[in-house]
Amino acid sequence: MRLNDLSAQVAADFLKAFNRPPRWIVAAPGRVNVIGEHTDYNDGFVLPMAIEFYAVMAADRPPGGENRVLIHSTAESEPASIDLSAPLRPSPLKWSNYPRGVIAGFLERGINLGGLDVFLRSTVPLGGGLSSSAALEVSTATLIEAVSGKKLDPVEKALLCQKAEHEFANVPCGIMDQFISVMGRESHLLLLDCRTRKTELVPMRDPSVELLISNTNVRHELGSGQYAKRRAQCEAAACVLGVPSLRDAQPASLQSARGKMEDVVFRRARHVIGENERTVQAAAAVRASQWQKVGDLMYASHKSLRDDYEVSCAELDAIVEIAEGIGPQGGVYGCRMTGGGFGGCTVALVKTDAVQAVTQQIGAAYKEKTGLTATIFGSRPAAGATVIKG
Ligand code: GLA
């Protein structure tokens, strides 16, 4: 759904729920990471883009002037009621912790938002590895900026949202998802240096290629604890190598230290070091429209995530194999899992004129291999968070 239509829909949702039109409407996108996976918390490089799927919030002051934020969501049966007169803490109502944590971040900075009635509708698939949670956090932050008239610096805004995820949702994520949801730009990928936080827009407007996202529609539970475990293994590797983070390590120094670390730690580090290199190369190849080179780097990234980092799963591997089987003759340059892993989505670089045929082929072959139905869709690189009304 186009953002204008989605915003009109949320305005209508608000009217229905609260009996008056909203005063503010804001949107923040989800993202797909083209390459640079599990590098953000190693001070490395990532190359995501915002997608045309959004968490949209419509809001107004409560007529009774209550000092609380009440959020109705199309995805949840229970609304979130966040009392602003007491210190904010994580709540058993899990989904409410994303907006809750963001509100807490603004209050900490002395930015008082005042009471709000809010209606939320998100088109970012939940739990699909497309950053539905970052979209919700950044949407909340954008709403608070609009109602308070206090705009944060974009880096500070993204970091505030990341902190909300750490402290209220208990997920030790890196900075990629919140940065791209804040800073995405239409027709561009974003090359982000996660150490310096310097960003570089990489134009991607060649009409002959598209990114095709395939949702496996599985999410393996074991994923949750594994993320923190990977972070710890990377820190262990950096410690053995005597560097502040794996960003500073070279393939040669890793090789010579191989005997000093567990094999699993060695393989985790090999992934991160290689992935940083691939990401920088991929950004240059996108700039030069060298699509087969980008595709090859995507396949190499997937293999490394599957074998060395061990965050893939049978369903993700199945789609990547199908894509590889279709090959460049069939219109696919490359494909890889995207996001944290253990389910969620793949991203493929596909020739525009082959998108329909490739969608059909991946869908049919995935069904045959796994018995499951994939959801397959394209997206152009979208803009970051915006105030639509207010
Ligand atoms: C999740 C995290 C990100 C990043 C990716 C893996 O999406 O939220 O910060 O670490 O996993 O690249």
Coordinates of N, CA and C in Angstrom, one line a residue, residues 6-224:
L6 N -2.0 4.5 3.0 CA -1.8 4.0 4.3 C -2.1 5.0 5.3
S7 N -1.6 6.2 5.1 CA -1.9 7.3 6.1 C -3.4 7.7 6.1
A8 N -4.1 7.7 5.0 CA -5.5 7.9 5.0 C -6.2 6.9 5.7
Q9 N -5.8 5.6 5.6 CA -6.4 4.5 6.3 C -6.2 4.7 7.8
V10 N -5.0 5.1 8.2 CA -4.8 5.2 9.7 C -5.6 6.4 10.2
A11 N -5.8 7.4 9.4 CA -6.6 8.6 9.9 C -8.0 8.1 10.1
A12 N -8.5 7.2 9.2 CA -9.8 6.6 9.3 C -9.9 5.7 10.5
D13 N -8.9 4.9 10.8 CA -8.8 4.1 12.0 C -8.9 4.9 13.2
F14 N -8.2 6.0 13.2 CA -8.2 6.9 14.4 C -9.6 7.5 14.7
L15 N -10.2 7.9 13.6 CA -11.5 8.5 13.7 C -12.5 7.5 14.2
K16 N -12.4 6.3 13.8 CA -13.3 5.2 14.2 C -13.1 4.9 15.7
A17 N -11.8 4.9 16.1 CA -11.5 4.5 17.5 C -11.8 5.6 18.5
F18 N -11.6 6.9 18.1 CA -11.6 8.0 19.0 C -12.7 9.1 18.7
N19 N -13.4 8.8 17.6 CA -14.5 9.7 17.3 C -14.1 11.2 16.9
R20 N -12.9 11.4 16.5 CA -12.5 12.7 15.9 C -11.3 12.4 15.1
P21 N -11.0 13.4 14.2 CA -9.8 13.2 13.3 C -8.5 13.4 14.1
P22 N -7.4 12.8 13.6 CA -6.1 12.9 14.3 C -5.5 14.3 14.0
R23 N -4.7 14.8 14.9 CA -4.0 16.0 14.7 C -2.6 15.8 14.1
W24 N -2.0 14.7 14.4 CA -0.7 14.3 13.9 C -0.8 13.0 13.2
I25 N 0.0 12.8 12.1 CA 0.2 11.5 11.5 C 1.7 11.4 11.2
V26 N 2.4 10.3 11.6 CA 3.8 10.1 11.3 C 4.0 8.7 10.8
A27 N 5.1 8.5 10.1 CA 5.4 7.1 9.6 C 6.9 6.9 9.7
A28 N 7.3 5.6 10.0 CA 8.7 5.2 9.9 C 8.8 3.8 9.3
P29 N 9.7 3.7 8.3 CA 9.8 2.4 7.6 C 10.5 1.3 8.3
G30 N 10.3 0.1 7.8 CA 11.1 -1.1 8.1 C 12.3 -1.0 7.1
R31 N 13.1 -2.1 7.2 CA 14.3 -2.1 6.3 C 14.6 -3.5 5.8
V32 N 15.4 -3.5 4.7 CA 16.0 -4.7 4.3 C 17.5 -4.5 4.3
N33 N 18.3 -5.4 4.8 CA 19.7 -5.2 4.7 C 20.3 -5.9 3.5
V34 N 20.9 -5.1 2.6 CA 21.4 -5.7 1.3 C 22.6 -6.5 1.6
I35 N 23.5 -6.0 2.4 CA 24.7 -6.8 2.9 C 25.3 -6.1 4.1
G36 N 26.1 -6.9 4.9 CA 26.7 -6.4 6.1 C 25.9 -6.9 7.3
E37 N 26.0 -8.3 7.5 CA 25.1 -8.9 8.5 C 25.9 -9.3 9.7
H38 N 25.4 -8.9 10.9 CA 26.1 -9.2 12.2 C 27.5 -8.5 12.2
T39 N 27.5 -7.3 11.6 CA 28.7 -6.5 11.6 C 28.5 -5.2 12.5
D40 N 27.2 -4.8 12.6 CA 27.0 -3.5 13.3 C 27.5 -3.5 14.7
Y41 N 27.3 -4.6 15.5 CA 27.8 -4.6 16.9 C 29.3 -4.9 16.9
N42 N 29.9 -5.0 15.8 CA 31.4 -5.2 15.8 C 32.1 -4.0 15.2
D43 N 31.4 -2.8 15.3 CA 31.9 -1.6 14.8 C 32.2 -1.6 13.3
G44 N 31.4 -2.4 12.5 CA 31.7 -2.6 11.1 C 30.8 -1.8 10.2
F45 N 30.7 -2.4 9.0 CA 29.9 -1.7 7.9 C 28.6 -2.4 7.6
V46 N 27.5 -1.7 7.3 CA 26.3 -2.3 6.9 C 25.7 -1.5 5.7
L47 N 24.9 -2.2 4.9 CA 24.4 -1.5 3.7 C 22.9 -1.8 3.5
P48 N 22.1 -1.2 4.4 CA 20.6 -1.5 4.3 C 19.9 -0.4 3.5
M49 N 18.6 -0.7 3.2 CA 17.8 0.4 2.7 C 16.4 0.3 3.4
A50 N 15.8 1.5 3.4 CA 14.4 1.5 4.0 C 13.5 0.9 3.0
I51 N 12.4 0.2 3.4 CA 11.5 -0.4 2.4 C 10.1 0.4 2.5
E52 N 9.3 0.1 1.5 CA 8.0 0.8 1.4 C 6.9 0.1 2.3
F53 N 7.3 -0.2 3.5 CA 6.4 -0.8 4.5 C 6.7 0.0 5.8
Y54 N 5.6 0.4 6.5 CA 5.8 1.4 7.5 C 5.0 1.1 8.8
A55 N 5.5 1.7 9.9 CA 4.7 1.8 11.1 C 4.1 3.2 11.1
V56 N 2.8 3.3 11.0 CA 2.2 4.7 10.9 C 1.4 4.9 12.2
M57 N 1.6 6.1 12.8 CA 0.8 6.4 14.0 C 0.0 7.7 13.8
A58 N -1.2 7.7 14.1 CA -2.1 8.9 14.1 C -2.4 9.3 15.6
A59 N -2.4 10.6 15.9 CA -2.6 10.9 17.3 C -3.3 12.2 17.5
D60 N -3.8 12.4 18.7 CA -4.3 13.7 19.2 C -4.2 13.7 20.7
R61 N -4.4 14.9 21.2 CA -4.5 15.0 22.7 C -5.8 14.4 23.2
P62 N -5.7 13.7 24.4 CA -7.0 13.2 24.9 C -7.9 14.3 25.3
P63 N -9.2 14.2 25.0 CA -10.1 15.3 25.3 C -10.2 15.7 26.8
G64 N -10.0 14.6 27.7 CA -10.1 14.9 29.1 C -8.7 15.4 29.7
G65 N -7.7 15.5 28.9 CA -6.4 16.0 29.3 C -5.6 15.0 30.2
E66 N -6.0 13.7 30.1 CA -5.3 12.7 30.9 C -3.8 12.7 30.5
N67 N -3.0 12.4 31.6 CA -1.5 12.4 31.4 C -1.0 11.0 31.1
R68 N -1.5 10.4 30.0 CA -1.1 9.1 29.6 C -1.1 8.9 28.1
V69 N -0.4 7.9 27.6 CA -0.4 7.7 26.2 C -1.2 6.4 26.0
L70 N -2.3 6.4 25.3 CA -3.1 5.3 25.0 C -2.9 4.9 23.5
I71 N -2.4 3.7 23.3 CA -2.1 3.3 21.9 C -3.0 2.0 21.5
H72 N -3.8 2.2 20.5 CA -4.6 1.1 19.9 C -3.8 0.6 18.7
S73 N -3.6 -0.7 18.5 CA -2.9 -1.2 17.4 C -3.7 -2.2 16.7
T74 N -3.7 -2.2 15.3 CA -4.4 -3.2 14.6 C -3.9 -4.6 14.8
A75 N -2.7 -4.7 15.2 CA -2.0 -6.0 15.4 C -2.3 -6.6 16.8
E76 N -2.8 -5.9 17.7 CA -2.9 -6.3 19.1 C -4.3 -6.2 19.6
S77 N -4.7 -7.2 20.4 CA -6.0 -7.1 21.0 C -6.1 -6.1 22.2
E78 N -5.0 -6.1 22.9 CA -5.0 -5.2 24.1 C -4.2 -3.9 23.8
P79 N -4.9 -2.7 24.0 CA -4.2 -1.5 23.8 C -3.2 -1.3 24.9
A80 N -2.2 -0.4 24.6 CA -1.2 -0.1 25.6 C -1.6 1.3 26.3
S81 N -1.5 1.3 27.6 CA -1.8 2.5 28.3 C -0.6 2.9 29.1
I82 N 0.1 4.0 28.8 CA 1.4 4.3 29.4 C 1.2 5.5 30.2
D83 N 1.3 5.4 31.5 CA 1.0 6.4 32.5 C 2.3 7.3 32.6
L84 N 2.1 8.6 32.3 CA 3.3 9.5 32.3 C 3.6 10.1 33.6
S85 N 2.8 9.8 34.6 CA 3.0 10.5 35.9 C 3.9 9.7 36.8
A86 N 4.2 8.4 36.4 CA 5.1 7.6 37.2 C 6.3 7.2 36.4
P87 N 7.5 6.9 37.0 CA 8.6 6.5 36.2 C 8.3 5.3 35.3
L88 N 8.8 5.3 34.1 CA 8.4 4.2 33.2 C 9.3 3.0 33.3
R89 N 8.7 1.8 33.3 CA 9.4 0.5 33.4 C 8.9 -0.4 32.4
P90 N 9.7 -1.5 32.0 CA 9.2 -2.5 31.1 C 7.9 -3.1 31.6
S91 N 7.0 -3.4 30.7 CA 5.7 -3.9 31.1 C 5.5 -5.4 30.6
P92 N 4.6 -6.2 31.3 CA 4.4 -7.5 30.8 C 3.7 -7.5 29.4
L93 N 3.1 -6.4 29.0 CA 2.5 -6.3 27.7 C 3.7 -5.9 26.7
K94 N 4.2 -7.0 26.1 CA 5.5 -6.9 25.5 C 5.6 -5.9 24.4
W95 N 4.6 -5.8 23.5 CA 4.7 -4.9 22.3 C 4.7 -3.5 22.8
S96 N 4.2 -3.2 24.0 CA 4.1 -1.8 24.5 C 5.5 -1.3 24.9
N97 N 6.5 -2.2 25.0 CA 7.8 -1.8 25.5 C 8.6 -1.0 24.5
Y98 N 8.3 -1.2 23.3 CA 9.0 -0.4 22.3 C 8.6 1.1 22.4
P99 N 7.3 1.5 22.3 CA 7.0 2.9 22.5 C 7.3 3.4 23.9
R100 N 7.1 2.5 24.9 CA 7.4 2.8 26.3 C 8.9 3.3 26.5
G101 N 9.8 2.4 25.9 CA 11.2 2.7 26.0 C 11.6 4.0 25.4
V102 N 10.9 4.3 24.2 CA 11.2 5.5 23.5 C 10.7 6.8 24.3
I103 N 9.5 6.6 24.8 CA 9.0 7.7 25.6 C 9.9 8.0 26.8
A104 N 10.4 6.9 27.4 CA 11.3 7.1 28.6 C 12.5 7.9 28.2
G105 N 13.0 7.6 27.0 CA 14.2 8.3 26.5 C 14.0 9.8 26.3
F106 N 12.8 10.1 25.8 CA 12.5 11.6 25.7 C 12.4 12.2 27.1
L107 N 11.7 11.5 28.0 CA 11.4 12.1 29.3 C 12.8 12.3 30.0
E108 N 13.7 11.4 29.8 CA 15.0 11.5 30.4 C 15.8 12.8 29.9
R109 N 15.5 13.2 28.7 CA 16.1 14.4 28.1 C 15.3 15.6 28.5
G110 N 14.3 15.4 29.3 CA 13.5 16.6 29.8 C 12.5 17.0 28.7
I111 N 12.2 16.1 27.7 CA 11.2 16.5 26.7 C 9.9 15.9 27.1
N112 N 9.0 16.7 27.5 CA 7.7 16.2 28.0 C 6.7 16.2 26.9
L113 N 6.1 15.0 26.6 CA 5.3 14.9 25.4 C 3.8 15.3 25.7
G114 N 3.4 15.1 27.0 CA 2.0 15.3 27.4 C 1.1 14.1 26.9
G115 N -0.1 14.0 27.4 CA -1.0 12.9 27.1 C -1.3 12.8 25.6
L116 N -1.5 11.5 25.2 CA -1.9 11.3 23.8 C -2.8 10.1 23.6
D117 N -3.7 10.3 22.6 CA -4.5 9.1 22.1 C -3.8 8.8 20.8
V118 N -3.5 7.5 20.6 CA -2.7 7.1 19.4 C -3.4 5.9 18.7
F119 N -3.4 5.9 17.4 CA -3.7 4.7 16.7 C -2.5 4.2 15.8
L120 N -2.2 2.9 15.9 CA -1.0 2.4 15.2 C -1.4 1.3 14.2
R121 N -0.9 1.5 13.0 CA -1.1 0.4 12.0 C 0.3 0.2 11.3
S122 N 0.8 -1.0 11.3 CA 2.1 -1.3 10.7 C 1.9 -2.3 9.6
T123 N 2.6 -1.9 8.4 CA 2.6 -2.9 7.3 C 3.9 -3.7 7.3
V124 N 4.8 -3.4 8.2 CA 6.1 -4.2 8.3 C 5.7 -5.5 8.9
P125 N 6.0 -6.6 8.2 CA 5.7 -7.9 8.7 C 6.3 -8.1 10.1
L126 N 5.5 -8.6 11.1 CA 6.0 -8.7 12.4 C 6.9 -9.9 12.5
G127 N 8.1 -9.7 13.1 CA 9.0 -10.9 13.4 C 9.6 -11.4 12.1
G128 N 9.5 -10.7 11.0 CA 10.0 -11.2 9.7 C 11.5 -10.8 9.4
G129 N 12.1 -10.2 10.3 CA 13.5 -9.8 10.1 C 13.6 -8.5 9.3
L130 N 12.5 -7.7 9.2 CA 12.5 -6.5 8.4 C 12.4 -5.3 9.4
S131 N 12.7 -5.5 10.6 CA 12.8 -4.4 11.6 C 11.5 -3.8 11.9
S132 N 10.5 -4.6 12.2 CA 9.2 -4.1 12.6 C 9.3 -3.3 13.9
S133 N 10.2 -3.8 14.8 CA 10.4 -3.1 16.1 C 11.1 -1.8 15.9
A134 N 12.1 -1.7 15.1 CA 12.7 -0.4 14.9 C 11.8 0.6 14.3
A135 N 10.9 0.1 13.3 CA 9.9 1.0 12.7 C 9.0 1.6 13.8
L136 N 8.6 0.7 14.7 CA 7.7 1.2 15.8 C 8.4 2.2 16.7
E137 N 9.6 1.9 17.1 CA 10.4 2.8 17.9 C 10.6 4.2 17.2
V138 N 11.0 4.1 16.0 CA 11.3 5.4 15.3 C 10.0 6.1 15.0
S139 N 8.9 5.4 14.7 CA 7.6 6.1 14.6 C 7.2 6.8 15.9
T140 N 7.4 6.2 17.0 CA 7.1 6.8 18.3 C 7.9 8.0 18.5
A141 N 9.2 7.9 18.2 CA 10.1 9.1 18.4 C 9.7 10.2 17.5
T142 N 9.3 9.9 16.2 CA 8.9 10.9 15.3 C 7.7 11.6 15.7
L143 N 6.8 10.8 16.3 CA 5.5 11.4 16.9 C 5.8 12.4 18.0
I144 N 6.7 11.9 18.9 CA 7.0 12.8 20.1 C 7.7 14.1 19.6
E145 N 8.6 14.0 18.6 CA 9.2 15.2 18.0 C 8.1 16.1 17.5
A146 N 7.1 15.6 16.8 CA 6.1 16.4 16.2 C 5.2 17.1 17.3
V147 N 4.8 16.3 18.3 CA 3.9 16.9 19.3 C 4.7 17.9 20.2
S148 N 6.0 17.6 20.5 CA 6.7 18.5 21.4 C 7.4 19.6 20.7
G149 N 7.5 19.5 19.4 CA 8.2 20.6 18.6 C 9.7 20.5 18.9
K150 N 10.2 19.5 19.5 CA 11.7 19.4 19.8 C 12.3 18.3 18.9
K151 N 13.0 18.7 17.9 CA 13.6 17.7 17.0 C 15.0 17.3 17.4
L152 N 15.2 16.0 17.5 CA 16.6 15.6 17.9 C 17.4 15.5 16.7
D153 N 18.7 15.5 16.9 CA 19.7 15.2 15.9 C 19.4 13.7 15.4
P154 N 19.5 13.4 14.1 CA 19.1 12.1 13.7 C 19.9 11.0 14.3
V155 N 21.2 11.2 14.6 CA 22.0 10.2 15.2 C 21.5 9.9 16.7
E156 N 21.3 11.0 17.4 CA 20.8 10.9 18.8 C 19.4 10.2 18.8
K157 N 18.6 10.5 17.8 CA 17.3 9.9 17.7 C 17.4 8.4 17.5
A158 N 18.3 8.0 16.6 CA 18.5 6.5 16.4 C 19.0 5.8 17.6
L159 N 19.9 6.5 18.3 CA 20.6 5.9 19.5 C 19.6 5.8 20.6
L160 N 18.7 6.8 20.7 CA 17.6 6.7 21.8 C 16.7 5.5 21.5
C161 N 16.4 5.3 20.3 CA 15.5 4.1 19.9 C 16.2 2.8 20.2
Q162 N 17.5 2.8 19.9 CA 18.3 1.5 20.1 C 18.3 1.2 21.6
K163 N 18.5 2.3 22.4 CA 18.5 2.1 23.9 C 17.2 1.6 24.4
A164 N 16.1 2.1 23.8 CA 14.8 1.6 24.2 C 14.7 0.1 24.0
E165 N 15.2 -0.4 22.8 CA 15.2 -1.8 22.5 C 16.1 -2.6 23.5
H166 N 17.2 -2.1 23.9 CA 18.1 -2.7 24.9 C 17.4 -2.8 26.2
E167 N 16.9 -1.7 26.7 CA 16.5 -1.6 28.1 C 15.1 -2.0 28.3
F168 N 14.2 -1.8 27.3 CA 12.8 -2.1 27.6 C 12.4 -3.5 26.9
A169 N 13.0 -3.8 25.7 CA 12.7 -5.0 25.1 C 13.7 -6.1 25.3
N170 N 14.8 -5.7 26.0 CA 15.8 -6.7 26.4 C 16.5 -7.4 25.2
V171 N 16.6 -6.7 24.1 CA 17.3 -7.2 22.9 C 18.6 -6.4 22.7
P172 N 19.8 -7.0 22.8 CA 21.0 -6.3 22.7 C 21.4 -6.0 21.2
C173 N 20.5 -5.3 20.5 CA 20.7 -5.1 19.0 C 21.8 -4.1 18.7
G174 N 22.3 -4.1 17.5 CA 23.2 -3.1 17.1 C 22.5 -1.8 16.7
I175 N 23.2 -1.0 15.8 CA 22.5 0.3 15.5 C 21.9 0.4 14.1
M176 N 22.1 -0.7 13.3 CA 21.6 -0.6 11.9 C 20.2 -0.2 11.7
D177 N 19.3 -1.0 12.4 CA 17.9 -0.9 12.1 C 17.3 0.5 12.4
Q178 N 17.7 1.1 13.5 CA 17.2 2.4 13.9 C 17.8 3.5 13.0
F179 N 19.0 3.3 12.6 CA 19.7 4.3 11.8 C 19.0 4.4 10.4
I180 N 18.7 3.2 9.8 CA 18.1 3.3 8.5 C 16.7 3.7 8.5
S181 N 16.0 3.4 9.6 CA 14.6 3.8 9.7 C 14.5 5.4 9.8
V182 N 15.5 5.9 10.5 CA 15.6 7.4 10.6 C 16.1 8.1 9.3
M183 N 17.2 7.5 8.8 CA 17.9 8.2 7.8 C 17.8 7.7 6.3
G184 N 16.9 6.7 6.1 CA 16.7 6.2 4.7 C 16.4 7.3 3.8
R185 N 16.8 7.1 2.5 CA 16.5 8.1 1.5 C 15.9 7.4 0.3
E186 N 14.9 7.9 -0.4 CA 14.4 7.3 -1.6 C 15.5 7.1 -2.6
S187 N 15.4 6.0 -3.3 CA 16.4 5.6 -4.4 C 17.8 5.5 -3.9
H188 N 18.0 5.3 -2.6 CA 19.4 5.1 -2.1 C 19.5 4.0 -1.1
L189 N 20.7 3.3 -1.1 CA 21.0 2.5 0.0 C 21.8 3.4 1.0
L190 N 22.0 2.9 2.2 CA 22.8 3.7 3.2 C 24.0 2.9 3.6
L191 N 25.2 3.4 3.3 CA 26.4 2.7 3.8 C 26.7 3.4 5.1
L192 N 26.6 2.5 6.2 CA 26.8 3.1 7.5 C 28.1 2.5 8.2
D193 N 29.0 3.4 8.6 CA 30.1 2.9 9.4 C 29.7 3.0 10.8
C194 N 29.6 1.8 11.4 CA 29.0 1.7 12.7 C 29.9 2.1 13.8
R195 N 31.2 2.4 13.5 CA 32.1 2.9 14.5 C 32.0 4.4 14.5
T196 N 32.2 5.0 13.4 CA 32.2 6.5 13.4 C 30.8 7.1 13.3
R197 N 29.8 6.2 12.9 CA 28.4 6.5 12.7 C 28.3 7.5 11.5
K198 N 29.3 7.5 10.6 CA 29.3 8.3 9.4 C 28.4 7.5 8.4
T199 N 27.5 8.2 7.7 CA 26.7 7.6 6.7 C 27.0 8.1 5.3
E200 N 26.8 7.3 4.4 CA 27.0 7.7 3.0 C 25.9 7.1 2.1
L201 N 25.2 8.0 1.4 CA 24.1 7.5 0.6 C 24.6 6.9 -0.7
V202 N 24.2 5.7 -1.0 CA 24.7 5.1 -2.2 C 23.5 5.0 -3.2
P203 N 23.5 5.8 -4.3 CA 22.4 5.8 -5.2 C 22.1 4.4 -5.8
M204 N 20.8 4.1 -5.8 CA 20.4 2.8 -6.5 C 19.2 3.1 -7.3
R205 N 19.3 3.7 -8.5 CA 18.2 4.0 -9.2 C 18.2 3.4 -10.6
D206 N 19.1 2.4 -10.9 CA 19.1 1.8 -12.2 C 17.8 1.0 -12.3
P207 N 16.9 1.4 -13.3 CA 15.6 0.7 -13.4 C 15.7 -0.8 -13.8
S208 N 16.9 -1.2 -14.2 CA 17.0 -2.6 -14.7 C 17.0 -3.6 -13.6
V209 N 17.2 -3.2 -12.4 CA 17.3 -4.2 -11.3 C 16.4 -3.8 -10.1
E210 N 16.0 -4.8 -9.4 CA 15.1 -4.6 -8.2 C 15.6 -5.6 -7.1
L211 N 15.2 -5.2 -5.9 CA 15.5 -6.1 -4.8 C 14.1 -6.8 -4.4
L212 N 14.2 -8.1 -4.4 CA 13.0 -9.0 -4.1 C 13.2 -9.6 -2.8
I213 N 12.2 -9.4 -1.9 CA 12.3 -9.9 -0.6 C 11.3 -11.2 -0.5
S214 N 11.9 -12.3 0.1 CA 11.0 -13.5 0.2 C 11.0 -13.8 1.7
N215 N 9.8 -13.7 2.3 CA 9.6 -14.1 3.7 C 9.3 -15.6 3.8
T216 N 10.2 -16.3 4.5 CA 10.1 -17.7 4.7 C 8.8 -18.1 5.5
N217 N 8.4 -17.1 6.2 CA 7.2 -17.2 7.1 C 7.5 -18.2 8.2
V218 N 8.8 -18.4 8.6 CA 9.2 -19.2 9.8 C 10.1 -18.3 10.6
R219 N 10.0 -18.5 11.9 CA 10.8 -17.8 12.9 C 11.1 -18.9 13.9
H220 N 12.4 -19.3 14.0 CA 12.8 -20.4 14.9 C 13.1 -19.8 16.3
E221 N 12.5 -20.3 17.3 CA 12.6 -19.7 18.6 C 14.0 -19.7 19.1
L222 N 14.8 -20.6 18.7 CA 16.2 -20.7 19.3 C 16.9 -19.4 19.0
G223 N 16.5 -18.7 18.0 CA 17.1 -17.5 17.6 C 17.4 -16.5 18.7
S224 N 16.5 -16.4 19.6 CA 16.6 -15.3 20.6 C 17.9 -15.2 21.4

